[in-house]
Coordinates of C-alpha atoms in Angstrom, one line a residue:
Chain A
X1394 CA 83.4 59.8 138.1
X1395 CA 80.4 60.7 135.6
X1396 CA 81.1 61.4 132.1
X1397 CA 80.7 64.9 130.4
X1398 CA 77.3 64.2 129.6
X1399 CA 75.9 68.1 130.0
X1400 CA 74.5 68.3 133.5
X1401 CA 71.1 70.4 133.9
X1402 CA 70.5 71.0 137.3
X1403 CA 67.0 71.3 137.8
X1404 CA 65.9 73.2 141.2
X1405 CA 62.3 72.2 142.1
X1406 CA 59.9 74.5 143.4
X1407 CA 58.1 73.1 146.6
X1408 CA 55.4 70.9 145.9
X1409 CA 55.6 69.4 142.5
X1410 CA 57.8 66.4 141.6
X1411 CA 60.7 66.5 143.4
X1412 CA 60.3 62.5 143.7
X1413 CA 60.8 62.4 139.8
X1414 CA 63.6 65.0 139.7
X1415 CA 65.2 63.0 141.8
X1416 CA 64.8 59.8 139.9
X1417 CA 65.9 61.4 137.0
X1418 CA 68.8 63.2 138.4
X1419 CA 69.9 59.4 139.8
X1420 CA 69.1 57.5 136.8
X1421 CA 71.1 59.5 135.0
X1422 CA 74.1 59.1 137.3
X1423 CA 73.3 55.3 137.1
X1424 CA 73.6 55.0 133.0
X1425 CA 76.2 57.3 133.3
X1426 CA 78.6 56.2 135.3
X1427 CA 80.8 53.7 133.3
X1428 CA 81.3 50.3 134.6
X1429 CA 84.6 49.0 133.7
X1430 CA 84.0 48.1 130.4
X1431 CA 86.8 45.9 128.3
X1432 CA 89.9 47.1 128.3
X1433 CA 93.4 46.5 126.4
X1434 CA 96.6 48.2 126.4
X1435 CA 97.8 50.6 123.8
X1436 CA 101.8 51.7 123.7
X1437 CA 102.8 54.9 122.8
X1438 CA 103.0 55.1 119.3
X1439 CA 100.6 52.6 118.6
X1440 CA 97.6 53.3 116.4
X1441 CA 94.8 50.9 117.4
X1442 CA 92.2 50.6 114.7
X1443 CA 89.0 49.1 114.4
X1444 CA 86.9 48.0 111.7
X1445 CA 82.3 48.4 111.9
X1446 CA 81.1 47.4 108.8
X1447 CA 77.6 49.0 108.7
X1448 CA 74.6 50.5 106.7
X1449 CA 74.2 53.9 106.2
X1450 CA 72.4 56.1 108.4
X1451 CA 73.3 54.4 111.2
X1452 CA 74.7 56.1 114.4
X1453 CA 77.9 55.2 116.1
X1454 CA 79.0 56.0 119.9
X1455 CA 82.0 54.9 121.2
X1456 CA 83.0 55.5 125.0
X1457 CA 86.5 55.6 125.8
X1458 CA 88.3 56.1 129.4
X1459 CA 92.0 55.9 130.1
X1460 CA 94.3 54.4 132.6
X1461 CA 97.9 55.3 133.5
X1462 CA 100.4 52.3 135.3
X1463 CA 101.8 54.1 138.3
X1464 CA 104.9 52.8 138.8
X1465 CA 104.8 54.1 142.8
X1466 CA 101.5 52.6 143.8
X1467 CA 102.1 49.7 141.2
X1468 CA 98.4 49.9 139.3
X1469 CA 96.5 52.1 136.9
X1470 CA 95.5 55.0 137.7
X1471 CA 93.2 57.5 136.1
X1472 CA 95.7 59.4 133.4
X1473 CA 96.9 62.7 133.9
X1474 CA 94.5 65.4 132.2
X1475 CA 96.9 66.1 129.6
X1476 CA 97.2 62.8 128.3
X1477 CA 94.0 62.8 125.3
X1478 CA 93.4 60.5 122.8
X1479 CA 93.0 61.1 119.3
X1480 CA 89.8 59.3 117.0
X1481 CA 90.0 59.0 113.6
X1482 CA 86.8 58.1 112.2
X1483 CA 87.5 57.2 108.0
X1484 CA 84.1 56.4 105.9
X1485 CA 84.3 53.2 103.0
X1486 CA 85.9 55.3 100.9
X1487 CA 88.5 56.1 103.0
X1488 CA 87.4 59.8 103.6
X1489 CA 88.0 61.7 107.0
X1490 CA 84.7 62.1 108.9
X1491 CA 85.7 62.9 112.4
X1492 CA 89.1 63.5 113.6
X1493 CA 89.3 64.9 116.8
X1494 CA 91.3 65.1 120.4
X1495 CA 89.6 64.3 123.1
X1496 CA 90.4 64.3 126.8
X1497 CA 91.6 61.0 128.9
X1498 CA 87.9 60.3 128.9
X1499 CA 85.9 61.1 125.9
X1500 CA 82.8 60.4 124.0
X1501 CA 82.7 60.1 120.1
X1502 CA 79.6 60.0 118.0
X1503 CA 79.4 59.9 114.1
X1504 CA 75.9 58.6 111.6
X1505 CA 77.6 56.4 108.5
X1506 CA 76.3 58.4 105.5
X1507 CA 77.8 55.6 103.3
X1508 CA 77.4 51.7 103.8
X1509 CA 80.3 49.9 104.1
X1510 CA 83.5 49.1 106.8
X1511 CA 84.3 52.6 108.9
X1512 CA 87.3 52.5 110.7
X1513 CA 87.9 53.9 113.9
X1514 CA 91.0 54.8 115.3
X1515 CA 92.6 55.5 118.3
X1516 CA 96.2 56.8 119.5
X1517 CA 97.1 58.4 122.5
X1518 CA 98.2 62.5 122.0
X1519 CA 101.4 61.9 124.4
X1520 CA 104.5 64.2 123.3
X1521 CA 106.5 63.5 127.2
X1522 CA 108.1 60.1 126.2
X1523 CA 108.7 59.9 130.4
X1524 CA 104.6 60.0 130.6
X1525 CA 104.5 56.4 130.1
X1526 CA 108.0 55.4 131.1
X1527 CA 108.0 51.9 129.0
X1528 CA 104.7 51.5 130.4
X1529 CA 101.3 51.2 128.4
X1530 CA 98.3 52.7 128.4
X1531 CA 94.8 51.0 129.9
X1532 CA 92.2 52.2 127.4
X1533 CA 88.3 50.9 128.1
X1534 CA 86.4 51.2 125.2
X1535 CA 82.6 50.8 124.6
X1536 CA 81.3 51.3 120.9
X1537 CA 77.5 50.9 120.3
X1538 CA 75.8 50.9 117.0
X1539 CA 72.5 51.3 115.4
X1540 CA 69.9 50.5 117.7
X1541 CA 72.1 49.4 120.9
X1542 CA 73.2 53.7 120.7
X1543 CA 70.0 54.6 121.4
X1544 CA 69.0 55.9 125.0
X1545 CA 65.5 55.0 126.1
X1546 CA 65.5 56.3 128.5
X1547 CA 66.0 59.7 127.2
X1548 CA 63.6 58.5 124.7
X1549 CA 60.5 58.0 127.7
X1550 CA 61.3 61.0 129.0
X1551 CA 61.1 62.9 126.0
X1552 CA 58.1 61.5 124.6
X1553 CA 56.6 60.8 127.9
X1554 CA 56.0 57.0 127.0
X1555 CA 55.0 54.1 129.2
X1556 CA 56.4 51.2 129.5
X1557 CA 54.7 49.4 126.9
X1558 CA 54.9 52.0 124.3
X1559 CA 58.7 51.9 125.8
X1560 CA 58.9 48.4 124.4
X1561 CA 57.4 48.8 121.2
X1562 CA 59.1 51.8 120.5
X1563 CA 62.1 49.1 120.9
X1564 CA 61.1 46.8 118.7
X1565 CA 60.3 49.2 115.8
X1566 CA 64.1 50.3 116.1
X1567 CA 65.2 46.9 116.1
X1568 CA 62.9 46.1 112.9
X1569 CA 64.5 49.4 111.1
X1570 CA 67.9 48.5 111.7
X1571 CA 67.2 44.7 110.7
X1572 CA 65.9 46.3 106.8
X1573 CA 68.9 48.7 107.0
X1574 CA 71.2 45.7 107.5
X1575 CA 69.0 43.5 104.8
X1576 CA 69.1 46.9 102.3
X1577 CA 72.9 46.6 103.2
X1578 CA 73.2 43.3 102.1
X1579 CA 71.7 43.2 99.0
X1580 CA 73.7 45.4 98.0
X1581 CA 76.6 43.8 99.1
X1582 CA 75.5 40.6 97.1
X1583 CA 75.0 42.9 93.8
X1584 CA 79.0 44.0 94.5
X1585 CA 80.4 40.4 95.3
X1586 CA 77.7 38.7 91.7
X1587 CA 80.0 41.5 90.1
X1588 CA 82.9 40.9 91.2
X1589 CA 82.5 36.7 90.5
X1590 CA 81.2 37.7 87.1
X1591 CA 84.4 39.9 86.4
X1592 CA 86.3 37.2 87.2
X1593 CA 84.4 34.7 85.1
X1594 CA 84.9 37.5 81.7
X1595 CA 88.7 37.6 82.6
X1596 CA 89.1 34.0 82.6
X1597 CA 87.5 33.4 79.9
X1598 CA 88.9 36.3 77.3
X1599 CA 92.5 35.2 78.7
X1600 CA 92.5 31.9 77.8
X1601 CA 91.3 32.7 74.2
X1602 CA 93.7 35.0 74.1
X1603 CA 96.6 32.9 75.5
X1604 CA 95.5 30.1 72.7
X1605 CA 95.7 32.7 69.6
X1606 CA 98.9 33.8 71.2
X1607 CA 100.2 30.3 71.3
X1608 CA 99.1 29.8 68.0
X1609 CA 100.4 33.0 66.7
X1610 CA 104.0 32.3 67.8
X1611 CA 104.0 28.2 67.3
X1612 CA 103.3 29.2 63.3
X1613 CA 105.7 32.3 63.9
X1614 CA 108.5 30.6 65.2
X1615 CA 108.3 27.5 62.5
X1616 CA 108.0 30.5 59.6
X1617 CA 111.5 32.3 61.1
X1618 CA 113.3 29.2 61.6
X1619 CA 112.2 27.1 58.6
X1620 CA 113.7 30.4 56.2
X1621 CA 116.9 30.3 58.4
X1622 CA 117.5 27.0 57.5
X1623 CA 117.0 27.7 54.2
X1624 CA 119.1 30.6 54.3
X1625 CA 121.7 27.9 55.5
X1626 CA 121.5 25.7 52.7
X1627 CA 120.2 23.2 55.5
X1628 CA 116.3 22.5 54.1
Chain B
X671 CA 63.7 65.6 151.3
X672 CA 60.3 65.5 152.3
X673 CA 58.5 62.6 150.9
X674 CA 58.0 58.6 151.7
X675 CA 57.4 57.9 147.4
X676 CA 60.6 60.0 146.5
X677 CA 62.7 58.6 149.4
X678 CA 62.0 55.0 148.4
X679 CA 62.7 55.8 144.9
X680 CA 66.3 57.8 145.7
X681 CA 66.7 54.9 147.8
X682 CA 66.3 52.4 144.9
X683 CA 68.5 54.2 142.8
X684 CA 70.9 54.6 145.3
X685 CA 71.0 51.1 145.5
X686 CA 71.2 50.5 141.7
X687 CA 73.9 53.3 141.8
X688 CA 76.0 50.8 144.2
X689 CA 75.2 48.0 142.3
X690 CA 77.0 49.5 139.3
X691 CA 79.4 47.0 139.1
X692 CA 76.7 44.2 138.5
X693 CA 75.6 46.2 135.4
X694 CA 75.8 43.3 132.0
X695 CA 77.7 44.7 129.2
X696 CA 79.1 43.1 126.2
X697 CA 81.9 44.2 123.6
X698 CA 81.6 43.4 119.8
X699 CA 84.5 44.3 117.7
X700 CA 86.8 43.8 114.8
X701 CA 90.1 44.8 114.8
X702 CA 93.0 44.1 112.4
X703 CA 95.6 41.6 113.6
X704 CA 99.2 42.3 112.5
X705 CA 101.4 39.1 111.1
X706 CA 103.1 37.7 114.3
X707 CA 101.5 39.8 116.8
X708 CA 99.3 38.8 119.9
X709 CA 96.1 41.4 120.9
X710 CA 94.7 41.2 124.4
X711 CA 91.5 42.0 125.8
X712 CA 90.5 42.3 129.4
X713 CA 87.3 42.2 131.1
X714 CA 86.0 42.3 135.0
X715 CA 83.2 39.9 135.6
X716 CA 81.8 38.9 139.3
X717 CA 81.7 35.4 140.7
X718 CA 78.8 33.3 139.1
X719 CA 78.4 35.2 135.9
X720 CA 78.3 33.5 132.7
X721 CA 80.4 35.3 130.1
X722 CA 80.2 34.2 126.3
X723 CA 82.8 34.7 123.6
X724 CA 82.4 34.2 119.7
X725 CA 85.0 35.3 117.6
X726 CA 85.5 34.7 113.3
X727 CA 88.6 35.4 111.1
X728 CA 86.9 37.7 108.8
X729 CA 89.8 38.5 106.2
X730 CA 93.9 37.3 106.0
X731 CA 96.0 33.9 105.4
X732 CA 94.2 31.0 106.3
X733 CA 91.4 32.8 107.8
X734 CA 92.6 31.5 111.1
X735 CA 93.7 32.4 114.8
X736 CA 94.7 31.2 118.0
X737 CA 92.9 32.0 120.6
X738 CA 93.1 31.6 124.4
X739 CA 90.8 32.8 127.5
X740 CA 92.5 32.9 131.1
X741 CA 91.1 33.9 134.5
X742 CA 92.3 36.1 137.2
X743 CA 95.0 33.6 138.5
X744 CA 96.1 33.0 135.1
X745 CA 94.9 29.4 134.6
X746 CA 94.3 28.7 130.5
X747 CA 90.5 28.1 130.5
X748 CA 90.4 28.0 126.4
X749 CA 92.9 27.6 124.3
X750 CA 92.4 26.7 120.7
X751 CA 95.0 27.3 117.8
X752 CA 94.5 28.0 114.1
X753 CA 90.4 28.3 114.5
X754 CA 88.3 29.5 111.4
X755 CA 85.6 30.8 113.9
X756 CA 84.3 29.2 117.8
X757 CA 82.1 30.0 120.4
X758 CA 82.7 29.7 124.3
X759 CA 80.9 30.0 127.5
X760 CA 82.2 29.9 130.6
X761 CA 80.6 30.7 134.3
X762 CA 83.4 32.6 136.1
X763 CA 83.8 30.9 139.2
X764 CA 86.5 33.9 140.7
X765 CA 85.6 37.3 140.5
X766 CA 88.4 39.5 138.6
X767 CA 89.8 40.5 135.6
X768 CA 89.3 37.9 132.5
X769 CA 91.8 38.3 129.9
X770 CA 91.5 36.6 126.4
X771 CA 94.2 37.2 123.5
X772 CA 94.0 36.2 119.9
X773 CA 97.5 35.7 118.6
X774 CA 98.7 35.8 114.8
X775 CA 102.2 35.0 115.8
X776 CA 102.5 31.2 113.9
X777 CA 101.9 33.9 110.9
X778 CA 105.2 35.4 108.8
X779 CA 103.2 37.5 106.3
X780 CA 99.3 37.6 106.6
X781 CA 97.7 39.7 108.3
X782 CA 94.1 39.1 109.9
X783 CA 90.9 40.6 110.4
X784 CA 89.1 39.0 113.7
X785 CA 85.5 40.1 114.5
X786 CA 84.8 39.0 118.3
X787 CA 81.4 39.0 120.5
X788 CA 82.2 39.1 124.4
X789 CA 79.5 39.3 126.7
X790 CA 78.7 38.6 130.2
X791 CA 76.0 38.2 132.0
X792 CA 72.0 38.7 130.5
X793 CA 70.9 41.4 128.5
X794 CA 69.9 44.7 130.9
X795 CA 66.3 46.1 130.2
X796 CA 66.2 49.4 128.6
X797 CA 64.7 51.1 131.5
X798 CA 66.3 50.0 135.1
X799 CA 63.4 49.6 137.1
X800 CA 61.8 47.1 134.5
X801 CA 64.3 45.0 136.2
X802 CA 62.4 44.9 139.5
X803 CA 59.0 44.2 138.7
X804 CA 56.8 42.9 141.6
X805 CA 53.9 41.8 139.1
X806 CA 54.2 39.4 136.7
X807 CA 54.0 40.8 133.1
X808 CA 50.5 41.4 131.1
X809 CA 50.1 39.6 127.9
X810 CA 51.5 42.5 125.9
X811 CA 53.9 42.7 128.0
X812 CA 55.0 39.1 127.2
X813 CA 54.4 39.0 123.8
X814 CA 56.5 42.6 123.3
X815 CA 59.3 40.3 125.3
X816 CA 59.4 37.3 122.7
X817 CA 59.6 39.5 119.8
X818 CA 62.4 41.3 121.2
X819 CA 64.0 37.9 122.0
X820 CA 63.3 36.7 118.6
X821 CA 64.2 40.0 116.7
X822 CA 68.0 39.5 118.2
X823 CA 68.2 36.2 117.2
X824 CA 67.5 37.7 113.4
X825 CA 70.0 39.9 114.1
X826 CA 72.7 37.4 115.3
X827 CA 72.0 35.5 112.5
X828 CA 72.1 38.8 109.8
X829 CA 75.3 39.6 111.9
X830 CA 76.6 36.1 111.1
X831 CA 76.1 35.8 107.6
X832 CA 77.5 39.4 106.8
X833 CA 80.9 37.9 108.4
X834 CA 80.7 35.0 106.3
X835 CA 80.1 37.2 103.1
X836 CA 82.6 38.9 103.9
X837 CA 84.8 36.4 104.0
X838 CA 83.7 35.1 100.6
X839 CA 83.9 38.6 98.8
X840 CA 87.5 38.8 100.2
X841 CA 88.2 35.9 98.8
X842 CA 86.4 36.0 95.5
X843 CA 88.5 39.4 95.2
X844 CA 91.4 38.1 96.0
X845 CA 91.0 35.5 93.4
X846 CA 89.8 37.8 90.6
X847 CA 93.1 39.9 91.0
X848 CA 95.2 37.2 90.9
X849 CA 93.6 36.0 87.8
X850 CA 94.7 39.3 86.0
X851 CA 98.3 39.0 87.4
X852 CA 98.5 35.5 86.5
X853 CA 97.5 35.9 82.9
X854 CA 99.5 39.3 82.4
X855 CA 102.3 37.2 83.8
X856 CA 102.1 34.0 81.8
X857 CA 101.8 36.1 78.9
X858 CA 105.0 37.9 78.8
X859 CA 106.4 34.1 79.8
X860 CA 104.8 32.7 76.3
X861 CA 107.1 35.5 74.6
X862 CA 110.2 35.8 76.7
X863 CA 110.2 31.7 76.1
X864 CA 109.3 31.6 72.3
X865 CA 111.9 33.9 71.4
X866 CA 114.7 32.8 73.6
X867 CA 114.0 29.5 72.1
X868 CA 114.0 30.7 68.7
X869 CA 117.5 32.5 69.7
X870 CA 119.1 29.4 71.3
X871 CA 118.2 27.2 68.4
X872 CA 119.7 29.4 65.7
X873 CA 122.6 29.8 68.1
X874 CA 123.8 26.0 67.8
X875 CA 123.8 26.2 64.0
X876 CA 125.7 29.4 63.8
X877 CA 128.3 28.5 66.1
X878 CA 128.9 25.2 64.0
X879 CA 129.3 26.5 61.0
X880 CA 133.2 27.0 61.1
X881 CA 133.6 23.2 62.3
X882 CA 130.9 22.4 59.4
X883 CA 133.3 24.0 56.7
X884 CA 136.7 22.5 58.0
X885 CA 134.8 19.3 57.4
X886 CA 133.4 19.4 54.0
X887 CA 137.0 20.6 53.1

């Protein structure tokens, strides 16, 4: 079954391309289709959650499609229409930027704004506890980022490349995302040389403090006692 | 449908549209790993195809997991416990569903963060019919291919050493709150001590100071 992609049908008039409406019209049936990509199995309640530490600006697109055991015919089925999924996309900072229901078969897209580990969560919308009967869900999932999200084909179409320029036009997006990822890192580095030098103050401001406290109460404590003593006729 | 160039076209797609199944695809994730819990990932690959899997314990514990692949019949085919980070390759010989599980269960407390890279088969080109070339490339053609090549291998690489730094920033925050809690801690210890040693001590020479008296008299 195709995904909602947003079909355009395109009627050709006699004579011009119908070869390359064609084409496109089957190409795009071709990428569209989903393969069975990797799967796992979520329970009821459960909240899967996954982690994509990226840079900013980057785009994300997840594909998911769900399966249903049925008991009867003993496999997975497609699920049942009302059965949906619900993503929750949170940013570094822990800050809602997409949550949303989506069908037994959706298509999520988000661009990080902020560098740093999003986390994207799944867990199915299911309210009839019989709907999976002690079974679990098959959920395939497909997440691309940065560069791998792109669609070149869309792309040559659009800008009416060849294949050459095609290929270049690759390898440009695969340079950007290489100095977003190396603009990501440095500042990375600058967060981790802070947090090794905050660690470096501490110890050191501690354990000058712990010795003038040690001091402190070893001249303290011979002070109290030695005028106790002498309170007690004992010195 | 009219025309011979159309037809054969259609006809290649249609092809490519039954051939679905054969389309390469690979999974890269990281998912958190609760303390004694197993996670299991499934995948269909065809007879012949050579599947890859790297994974890394980013974050948690020991930074390690066990880890074990199995094949359609269920026969073990890796099965490593308490790995930092490995990489596998395998050929499936059997068509069907491939199943590997990373499992935290040897873990009470700690839970894990584990970054995987599954993928099977090559690389598709970004255009299908690239695929079925009848010449052989031109020189630009060529070179454009070996940058690409060596562009992911940058990227691999980037990929790997933003797992390992985040490993090490875990760990180097880790360390730099338990510094605060250990001196706050061993602190209030230096006083609770001090006094209560101060307190004992003056305790012994009060108490004796009824017996002390019945002496000296």
């Amino acid at each position: 079954m195709a995904v909602e992609l947003g079909v355009r049908v395109v009627r050709p008039r006699p004579g011009t391309e119908l070869g390359g409406v064609m084409r496109a019209l089957l190409l795009w049936l071709w990428l569209a289709t989903p393969g069975s990509a990797l799967y796992f199995h979520i329970g009821e309640t459960e909240k899967k959650c996954f982690i994509e530490e990226i840079p900013d600006e980057t785009m994300v697109i997840g594909n998911y499609r769900t399966q249903l055991y049925d008991k009867q015919r003993e496999e997975y089925q497609p699920a049942t229409p009302g059965l949906g999924m619900f993503v929750e996309v949170k940013d570094p900072e822990d800050k809602v930027i997409l949550a949303r229901q989506y069908g037994s078969e959706g298509r999520f897209t988000f661009t990080s704004h902020t560098p740093g580990e999003h986390q994207i969560c799944l867990h199915s919308n299911s309210t009839k506890f019989s709907l999976f009967a002690g079974g679990m869900l098959r959920v395939h999932l497909d997440i691309q980022v940065g560069e791998h999200a792109n669609d070149y084909a869309e792309i040559a179409a659009k800008d009416k490349l060849s294949e050459l320029q095609l290929r270049v036009r690759q390898l440009v997006e695969q340079v950007e995302q290489i100095q977003k990822e190396q603009n990501y890192q440095r500042w990375r580095e600058e967060r981790f040389r802070q947090t090794s030098e905050s660690t470096n103050q501490r110890v050191l401001w501690w354990s000058i403090l712990q010795t003038l406290i040690l001091v402190a109460i070893g001249v303290w404590q011979m002070r109290h006692l030695k005028s106790f003593f002498e309170a007690k006729k004992l010195v | 449908m009219g025309r011979a160039a159309p037809r054969s076209a259609s006809a290649l797609l249609l092809l490519l549209l039954l051939l679905r199944a054969e389309r390469p695809r690979g999974a890269e994730l990281t998912f958190e790993l609760p303390d004694n819990a197993k996670q299991c990932f499934h995948e269909e690959v065809e007879q012949g195809v050579k599947f890859s899997l790297d994974y890394q314990v980013i974050t948690g514990g020991h930074y390690d997991v066990d880890c074990y692949v199995e094949d359609p019949q269920g026969n073990p085919i890796y099965r490593e416990t308490k790995k930092q980070y490995d990489s596998f390759t395998h050929r499936a010989e059997v068509k069907g569903v491939y199943q590997f599980c990373f499992s935290n269960e040897f873990s009470t407390f700690s839970h894990k963060t584990v970054y995987f890279d599954f993928q099977v088969g090559d690389e598709p080109p970004i255009l299908p019919d690239m695929g079925n070339r009848v010449t052989a490339l031109t020189q630009m053609e060529s070179a454009c291919v070996t940058i690409h090549e060596a562009l992911k291998t940058v990227i691999d690489s980037q990929t790997h050493y933003r797992l390992r730094e985040a490993q090490d920033r875990a760990r180097a925050e880790d360390l730099n709150s338990r510094v605060s809690y250990w001196s706050i801690g061993e602190t209030i210890a230096l006083f609770v001590v001090s006094f209560s040693q101060v307190l004992l001590l003056k305790s012994f020479f009060t108490e004796k100071r009824p017996v002390s008296r019945a002496v000296h008299s």
